[in-house]
PDB file of C-alpha atoms in Angstrom:
ATOM      1  CA  UNK A 230      -1.009  -0.155  -9.468  1.00 94.00           C
ATOM      2  CA  UNK A 231      -0.529   1.337 -12.932  1.00 95.00           C
ATOM      3  CA  UNK A 232      -4.274   1.286 -13.650  1.00 95.00           C
ATOM      4  CA  UNK A 233      -5.048   2.773 -10.255  1.00 96.00           C
ATOM      5  CA  UNK A 234      -2.647   5.660 -10.774  1.00 96.00           C
ATOM      6  CA  UNK A 235      -3.951   6.268 -14.293  1.00 96.00           C
ATOM      7  CA  UNK A 236      -7.385   6.610 -12.736  1.00 94.00           C
ATOM      8  CA  UNK A 237      -6.068   8.886  -9.998  1.00 94.00           C
ATOM      9  CA  UNK A 238      -3.996  11.206 -12.200  1.00 94.00           C
ATOM     10  CA  UNK A 239      -6.478  11.417 -15.076  1.00 94.00           C
ATOM     11  CA  UNK A 240      -9.635  11.320 -12.933  1.00 92.00           C
ATOM     12  CA  UNK A 241     -11.082  14.630 -14.162  1.00 90.00           C
ATOM     13  CA  UNK A 242     -10.611  13.665 -17.816  1.00 91.00           C
ATOM     14  CA  UNK A 243     -11.988  10.149 -17.371  1.00 93.00           C
ATOM     15  CA  UNK A 244     -15.041  11.155 -15.346  1.00 91.00           C
ATOM     16  CA  UNK A 245     -16.044  13.786 -17.920  1.00 92.00           C
ATOM     17  CA  UNK A 246     -17.945  11.110 -19.874  1.00 93.00           C
ATOM     18  CA  UNK A 247     -20.139   8.166 -18.916  1.00 93.00           C
ATOM     19  CA  UNK A 248     -17.836   5.526 -20.409  1.00 93.00           C
ATOM     20  CA  UNK A 249     -14.832   7.306 -18.983  1.00 94.00           C
ATOM     21  CA  UNK A 250     -16.452   7.170 -15.559  1.00 94.00           C
ATOM     22  CA  UNK A 251     -16.986   3.419 -15.963  1.00 95.00           C
ATOM     23  CA  UNK A 252     -13.344   2.996 -16.959  1.00 95.00           C
ATOM     24  CA  UNK A 253     -12.246   5.150 -14.023  1.00 96.00           C
ATOM     25  CA  UNK A 254     -14.241   2.987 -11.608  1.00 96.00           C
ATOM     26  CA  UNK A 255     -12.832  -0.247 -13.071  1.00 96.00           C
ATOM     27  CA  UNK A 256      -9.279   1.100 -12.791  1.00 97.00           C
ATOM     28  CA  UNK A 257      -9.765   2.159  -9.165  1.00 96.00           C
ATOM     29  CA  UNK A 258     -11.479  -1.124  -8.198  1.00 97.00           C
ATOM     30  CA  UNK A 259      -8.610  -3.169  -9.661  1.00 96.00           C
ATOM     31  CA  UNK A 260      -6.166  -0.762  -8.083  1.00 96.00           C
ATOM     32  CA  UNK A 261      -7.385  -1.776  -4.618  1.00 96.00           C
ATOM     33  CA  UNK A 262      -5.364  -4.961  -5.065  1.00 96.00           C
ATOM     34  CA  UNK A 263      -2.117  -2.987  -4.962  1.00 96.00           C
ATOM     35  CA  UNK A 264      -1.778  -2.150  -1.260  1.00 97.00           C
ATOM     36  CA  UNK A 265      -2.643  -5.603   0.154  1.00 97.00           C
ATOM     37  CA  UNK A 266      -0.345  -7.292  -2.383  1.00 96.00           C
ATOM     38  CA  UNK A 267       2.510  -4.970  -1.415  1.00 96.00           C
ATOM     39  CA  UNK A 268       1.875  -5.557   2.281  1.00 97.00           C
ATOM     40  CA  UNK A 269       1.688  -9.325   1.840  1.00 96.00           C
ATOM     41  CA  UNK A 270       4.914  -9.389  -0.183  1.00 94.00           C
ATOM     42  CA  UNK A 271       6.623  -7.256   2.466  1.00 97.00           C
ATOM     43  CA  UNK A 272       5.764  -9.876   5.078  1.00 96.00           C
ATOM     44  CA  UNK A 273       7.158 -12.631   2.872  1.00 93.00           C
ATOM     45  CA  UNK A 274      10.281 -10.550   2.346  1.00 93.00           C
ATOM     46  CA  UNK A 275      10.645 -10.076   6.089  1.00 96.00           C
ATOM     47  CA  UNK A 276      10.318 -13.818   6.648  1.00 94.00           C
ATOM     48  CA  UNK A 277      12.670 -14.983   3.904  1.00 92.00           C
ATOM     49  CA  UNK A 278      15.243 -12.183   3.513  1.00 92.00           C
ATOM     50  CA  UNK A 279      18.865 -13.004   4.267  1.00 91.00           C
ATOM     51  CA  UNK A 280      19.494  -9.517   5.643  1.00 95.00           C
ATOM     52  CA  UNK A 281      16.814  -7.423   7.291  1.00 96.00           C
ATOM     53  CA  UNK A 282      19.286  -4.537   7.455  1.00 96.00           C
ATOM     54  CA  UNK A 283      19.835  -4.539   3.676  1.00 96.00           C
ATOM     55  CA  UNK A 284      16.089  -4.906   3.091  1.00 96.00           C
ATOM     56  CA  UNK A 285      15.390  -1.833   5.240  1.00 97.00           C
ATOM     57  CA  UNK A 286      18.145   0.187   3.559  1.00 97.00           C
ATOM     58  CA  UNK A 287      16.737  -0.689   0.137  1.00 96.00           C
ATOM     59  CA  UNK A 288      13.263   0.418   1.204  1.00 97.00           C
ATOM     60  CA  UNK A 289      14.628   3.675   2.628  1.00 97.00           C
ATOM     61  CA  UNK A 290      16.605   4.539  -0.526  1.00 97.00           C
ATOM     62  CA  UNK A 291      13.711   3.949  -2.895  1.00 97.00           C
ATOM     63  CA  UNK A 292      11.238   5.667  -0.571  1.00 97.00           C
ATOM     64  CA  UNK A 293      13.379   8.805  -0.839  1.00 97.00           C
ATOM     65  CA  UNK A 294      13.831   8.435  -4.607  1.00 97.00           C
ATOM     66  CA  UNK A 295      10.083   7.977  -5.077  1.00 97.00           C
ATOM     67  CA  UNK A 296       8.969  11.019  -3.094  1.00 97.00           C
ATOM     68  CA  UNK A 297       9.404  13.630  -5.842  1.00 96.00           C
ATOM     69  CA  UNK A 298       7.529  11.563  -8.493  1.00 96.00           C
ATOM     70  CA  UNK A 299       4.854  10.820  -5.888  1.00 97.00           C
ATOM     71  CA  UNK A 300       4.443  14.487  -4.932  1.00 96.00           C
ATOM     72  CA  UNK A 301       4.257  15.505  -8.611  1.00 95.00           C
ATOM     73  CA  UNK A 302       1.665  12.822  -9.377  1.00 94.00           C
ATOM     74  CA  UNK A 303      -0.409  13.822  -6.343  1.00 93.00           C
ATOM     75  CA  UNK A 304      -0.025  17.519  -7.233  1.00 89.00           C
ATOM     76  CA  UNK A 305       1.420  18.217  -3.808  1.00 88.00           C
ATOM     77  CA  UNK A 306       4.262  20.410  -2.652  1.00 87.00           C
ATOM     78  CA  UNK A 307       7.356  18.565  -1.475  1.00 84.00           C
ATOM     79  CA  UNK A 308       6.702  20.197   1.891  1.00 85.00           C
ATOM     80  CA  UNK A 309       3.289  18.540   2.175  1.00 90.00           C
ATOM     81  CA  UNK A 310       3.405  15.801   4.851  1.00 92.00           C
ATOM     82  CA  UNK A 311       2.160  13.119   2.472  1.00 95.00           C
ATOM     83  CA  UNK A 312       4.676  10.345   1.865  1.00 97.00           C
ATOM     84  CA  UNK A 313       4.648   7.562  -0.693  1.00 97.00           C
ATOM     85  CA  UNK A 314       3.791   3.895  -0.333  1.00 97.00           C
ATOM     86  CA  UNK A 315       7.383   2.745   0.065  1.00 97.00           C
ATOM     87  CA  UNK A 316       7.698   4.945   3.147  1.00 97.00           C
ATOM     88  CA  UNK A 317       4.733   3.200   4.747  1.00 98.00           C
ATOM     89  CA  UNK A 318       6.251  -0.167   3.810  1.00 98.00           C
ATOM     90  CA  UNK A 319       9.484   0.920   5.497  1.00 98.00           C
ATOM     91  CA  UNK A 320       7.557   1.877   8.635  1.00 98.00           C
ATOM     92  CA  UNK A 321       5.697  -1.440   8.502  1.00 98.00           C
ATOM     93  CA  UNK A 322       8.990  -3.301   8.165  1.00 98.00           C
ATOM     94  CA  UNK A 323      10.298  -1.459  11.236  1.00 98.00           C
ATOM     95  CA  UNK A 324       7.118  -2.436  13.101  1.00 98.00           C
ATOM     96  CA  UNK A 325       7.779  -6.113  12.344  1.00 98.00           C
ATOM     97  CA  UNK A 326      11.389  -5.754  13.512  1.00 97.00           C
ATOM     98  CA  UNK A 327      10.236  -4.245  16.796  1.00 97.00           C
ATOM     99  CA  UNK A 328       7.475  -6.844  17.141  1.00 97.00           C
ATOM    100  CA  UNK A 329      10.098  -9.594  16.905  1.00 96.00           C
ATOM    101  CA  UNK A 330      12.622  -7.806  19.104  1.00 95.00           C
ATOM    102  CA  UNK A 331      13.427  -8.700  22.692  1.00 91.00           C
ATOM    103  CA  UNK A 332      12.447  -5.303  24.012  1.00 93.00           C
ATOM    104  CA  UNK A 333      10.368  -5.191  27.170  1.00 94.00           C
ATOM    105  CA  UNK A 334       6.628  -4.749  26.749  1.00 92.00           C
ATOM    106  CA  UNK A 335       6.339  -1.043  27.590  1.00 94.00           C
ATOM    107  CA  UNK A 336       9.070   0.321  25.259  1.00 94.00           C
ATOM    108  CA  UNK A 337       7.932  -2.109  22.567  1.00 96.00           C
ATOM    109  CA  UNK A 338       4.343  -0.855  22.725  1.00 96.00           C
ATOM    110  CA  UNK A 339       5.489   2.783  22.792  1.00 97.00           C
ATOM    111  CA  UNK A 340       7.630   2.316  19.671  1.00 97.00           C
ATOM    112  CA  UNK A 341       4.859   0.439  17.864  1.00 97.00           C
ATOM    113  CA  UNK A 342       2.375   3.239  18.617  1.00 96.00           C
ATOM    114  CA  UNK A 343       4.838   5.935  17.509  1.00 97.00           C
ATOM    115  CA  UNK A 344       5.561   4.192  14.208  1.00 97.00           C
ATOM    116  CA  UNK A 345       1.868   3.560  13.571  1.00 97.00           C
ATOM    117  CA  UNK A 346       1.147   7.248  14.178  1.00 97.00           C
ATOM    118  CA  UNK A 347       3.964   8.231  11.798  1.00 97.00           C
ATOM    119  CA  UNK A 348       2.353   6.077   9.123  1.00 97.00           C
ATOM    120  CA  UNK A 349      -0.657   8.418   9.151  1.00 97.00           C
ATOM    121  CA  UNK A 350       1.447  10.832   7.088  1.00 97.00           C
ATOM    122  CA  UNK A 351       1.902   8.205   4.362  1.00 97.00           C
ATOM    123  CA  UNK A 352      -0.171   6.689   1.600  1.00 95.00           C
ATOM    124  CA  UNK A 353      -2.252   3.917   3.207  1.00 96.00           C
ATOM    125  CA  UNK A 354      -1.259   5.135   6.647  1.00 95.00           C
ATOM    126  CA  UNK A 355      -2.517   3.077   9.591  1.00 96.00           C
ATOM    127  CA  UNK A 356      -4.106   0.436   7.356  1.00 96.00           C
ATOM    128  CA  UNK A 357      -0.879  -0.753   5.697  1.00 97.00           C
ATOM    129  CA  UNK A 358       0.942  -1.325   9.030  1.00 97.00           C
ATOM    130  CA  UNK A 359      -2.088  -3.155  10.388  1.00 97.00           C
ATOM    131  CA  UNK A 360      -2.330  -5.317   7.271  1.00 97.00           C
ATOM    132  CA  UNK A 361       1.365  -6.136   7.509  1.00 98.00           C
ATOM    133  CA  UNK A 362       1.133  -6.960  11.198  1.00 97.00           C
ATOM    134  CA  UNK A 363      -1.925  -9.177  10.787  1.00 97.00           C
ATOM    135  CA  UNK A 364      -0.460 -10.944   7.746  1.00 97.00           C
ATOM    136  CA  UNK A 365       2.655 -11.662   9.804  1.00 97.00           C
ATOM    137  CA  UNK A 366       1.081 -12.617  13.122  1.00 97.00           C
ATOM    138  CA  UNK A 367      -1.377 -14.978  11.405  1.00 96.00           C
ATOM    139  CA  UNK A 368       1.078 -16.197   8.740  1.00 93.00           C
ATOM    140  CA  UNK A 369       0.331 -19.811   9.696  1.00 92.00           C
ATOM    141  CA  UNK A 370      -3.412 -19.260  10.055  1.00 93.00           C
ATOM    142  CA  UNK A 371      -5.082 -18.413   6.745  1.00 93.00           C
ATOM    143  CA  UNK A 372      -8.543 -18.176   8.338  1.00 93.00           C
ATOM    144  CA  UNK A 373      -7.475 -15.446  10.767  1.00 96.00           C
ATOM    145  CA  UNK A 374      -5.507 -13.696   8.031  1.00 96.00           C
ATOM    146  CA  UNK A 375      -8.666 -13.424   5.972  1.00 95.00           C
ATOM    147  CA  UNK A 376     -10.859 -12.444   8.917  1.00 96.00           C
ATOM    148  CA  UNK A 377      -8.574  -9.618  10.057  1.00 97.00           C
ATOM    149  CA  UNK A 378      -8.069  -8.461   6.477  1.00 97.00           C
ATOM    150  CA  UNK A 379     -11.853  -8.367   5.932  1.00 97.00           C
ATOM    151  CA  UNK A 380     -12.263  -6.281   9.095  1.00 97.00           C
ATOM    152  CA  UNK A 381      -9.699  -3.780   7.798  1.00 97.00           C
ATOM    153  CA  UNK A 382     -11.353  -3.681   4.360  1.00 97.00           C
ATOM    154  CA  UNK A 383     -14.738  -3.029   5.969  1.00 97.00           C
ATOM    155  CA  UNK A 384     -13.198  -0.298   8.124  1.00 96.00           C
ATOM    156  CA  UNK A 385     -11.645   1.394   5.072  1.00 96.00           C
ATOM    157  CA  UNK A 386     -15.033   1.474   3.351  1.00 95.00           C
ATOM    158  CA  UNK A 387     -16.862   2.746   6.437  1.00 95.00           C
ATOM    159  CA  UNK A 388     -14.318   5.511   6.972  1.00 94.00           C
ATOM    160  CA  UNK A 389     -14.535   6.531   3.303  1.00 93.00           C
ATOM    161  CA  UNK A 390     -18.312   6.829   3.559  1.00 93.00           C
ATOM    162  CA  UNK A 391     -18.001   8.897   6.740  1.00 93.00           C
ATOM    163  CA  UNK A 392     -15.154  11.188   5.681  1.00 92.00           C
ATOM    164  CA  UNK A 393     -16.287  11.993   2.132  1.00 92.00           C
ATOM    165  CA  UNK A 394     -19.374  14.021   3.191  1.00 91.00           C
ATOM    166  CA  UNK A 395     -17.139  16.086   5.498  1.00 90.00           C
ATOM    167  CA  UNK A 396     -15.168  17.134   2.414  1.00 87.00           C
ATOM    168  CA  UNK A 397     -18.235  17.947   0.322  1.00 89.00           C
ATOM    169  CA  UNK A 398     -18.482  14.679  -1.623  1.00 88.00           C
ATOM    170  CA  UNK A 399     -21.325  12.162  -1.786  1.00 91.00           C
ATOM    171  CA  UNK A 400     -20.753   9.188   0.535  1.00 91.00           C
ATOM    172  CA  UNK A 401     -20.902   6.676  -2.343  1.00 90.00           C
ATOM    173  CA  UNK A 402     -18.244   8.270  -4.586  1.00 89.00           C
ATOM    174  CA  UNK A 403     -15.498   5.927  -3.359  1.00 92.00           C
ATOM    175  CA  UNK A 404     -17.372   2.660  -3.300  1.00 92.00           C
ATOM    176  CA  UNK A 405     -14.604   1.387  -5.555  1.00 94.00           C
ATOM    177  CA  UNK A 406     -12.830   0.767  -2.234  1.00 95.00           C
ATOM    178  CA  UNK A 407     -14.871  -2.446  -2.193  1.00 96.00           C
ATOM    179  CA  UNK A 408     -12.252  -3.713  -4.636  1.00 96.00           C
ATOM    180  CA  UNK A 409     -10.169  -4.494  -1.548  1.00 97.00           C
ATOM    181  CA  UNK A 410     -12.149  -7.712  -1.207  1.00 97.00           C
ATOM    182  CA  UNK A 411     -10.732  -8.930  -4.550  1.00 96.00           C
ATOM    183  CA  UNK A 412      -7.533  -9.748  -2.689  1.00 97.00           C
ATOM    184  CA  UNK A 413      -9.148 -12.545  -0.667  1.00 95.00           C
ATOM    185  CA  UNK A 414      -9.046 -15.169  -3.490  1.00 94.00           C
ATOM    186  CA  UNK A 415      -5.342 -14.409  -3.948  1.00 92.00           C
ATOM    187  CA  UNK A 416      -4.703 -15.326  -0.312  1.00 90.00           C
ATOM    188  CA  UNK A 417      -6.178 -18.756  -0.968  1.00 86.00           C
ATOM    189  CA  UNK A 418      -3.856 -19.238  -3.941  1.00 86.00           C
ATOM    190  CA  UNK A 419      -0.612 -18.595  -2.039  1.00 85.00           C
ATOM    191  CA  UNK A 420       1.275 -21.872  -1.492  1.00 78.00           C
ATOM    192  CA  UNK A 421       3.424 -20.638   1.385  1.00 74.00           C
ATOM    193  CA  UNK A 422       6.692 -20.920  -0.550  1.00 74.00           C
ATOM    194  CA  UNK A 423       9.241 -18.122  -1.101  1.00 72.00           C
ATOM    195  CA  UNK A 424       9.183 -16.523  -4.532  1.00 69.00           C
ATOM    196  CA  UNK A 425      11.855 -16.218  -7.183  1.00 71.00           C
ATOM    197  CA  UNK A 426      15.176 -14.703  -6.142  1.00 72.00           C
ATOM    198  CA  UNK A 427      15.946 -13.504  -9.684  1.00 76.00           C
ATOM    199  CA  UNK A 428      17.318  -9.960  -9.865  1.00 76.00           C
ATOM    200  CA  UNK A 429      14.440  -8.854 -12.113  1.00 80.00           C
ATOM    201  CA  UNK A 430      11.817  -9.827  -9.537  1.00 76.00           C
ATOM    202  CA  UNK A 431      13.879  -8.281  -6.749  1.00 78.00           C
ATOM    203  CA  UNK A 432      14.307  -4.849  -8.346  1.00 88.00           C
ATOM    204  CA  UNK A 433      11.394  -4.413 -10.753  1.00 90.00           C
ATOM    205  CA  UNK A 434       8.923  -2.928  -8.263  1.00 91.00           C
ATOM    206  CA  UNK A 435      11.442  -0.525  -6.754  1.00 93.00           C
ATOM    207  CA  UNK A 436      12.245   0.909 -10.182  1.00 94.00           C
ATOM    208  CA  UNK A 437       8.740   0.727 -11.624  1.00 96.00           C
ATOM    209  CA  UNK A 438       7.074   2.577  -8.738  1.00 96.00           C
ATOM    210  CA  UNK A 439       8.795   5.973  -9.127  1.00 96.00           C
ATOM    211  CA  UNK A 440       9.266   5.554 -12.894  1.00 96.00           C
ATOM    212  CA  UNK A 441       5.587   5.056 -13.711  1.00 96.00           C
ATOM    213  CA  UNK A 442       4.519   7.938 -11.445  1.00 97.00           C
ATOM    214  CA  UNK A 443       6.986  10.246 -13.188  1.00 96.00           C
ATOM    215  CA  UNK A 444       5.878   9.036 -16.620  1.00 96.00           C
ATOM    216  CA  UNK A 445       2.164   9.498 -15.867  1.00 96.00           C
ATOM    217  CA  UNK A 446       2.801  12.965 -14.442  1.00 95.00           C
ATOM    218  CA  UNK A 447       4.776  13.886 -17.577  1.00 95.00           C
ATOM    219  CA  UNK A 448       1.976  12.598 -19.820  1.00 94.00           C
ATOM    220  CA  UNK A 449      -0.618  14.601 -17.884  1.00 92.00           C
ATOM    221  CA  UNK A 450       1.441  17.743 -18.375  1.00 89.00           C
ATOM    222  CA  UNK A 451       2.132  17.067 -22.061  1.00 89.00           C
ATOM    223  CA  UNK A 452      -1.444  16.136 -23.006  1.00 83.00           C
ATOM    224  CA  UNK A 453      -3.433  18.444 -20.746  1.00 72.00           C
TER     225      UNK A 453
END
């Protein structure tokens, strides 16, 4: 995540030279691991948490706290409908809650569609909720987890190649999205057991996410 955001925030400086461009590409390729790891961990949190209510509240608080650093790092106005990754994780968590609820089919489908549409205003919109849902539904079936994840990774790359020319960029300028496939070996390594419940592991990501965005934004302003 840190490397990916370094590449994103300092893209113009890095791509000004050949070696910088190589470094930028490496950072963005490795950064593709971030979203699937977050989505996978969210599913594990949903499965093993002692309180889904507290989990959701924690996500909501840090999503709000992270929005200003995220907007600064993305060089967006706070009024821009572009919300950070924790927001999309919160929406994905809500989708899992509704999926497991006892609601009747029609209201359940309506709510799932509404939440999925809301995710389009977030970082990794649409794809993060789908990753989370597939990781959860196929939590006992590693083969189908990998197959559905591969389909999503292929779709991300196809959409990038189609959308980039519409915005005046060459279709191949985001082929670093292929780094999404680096997550597949990590799926094979997961042993199916819950992780550490130490406070450090519980809170580190929530604090690191807004803190590193704010730090990188400050460095970009101070240096350039």
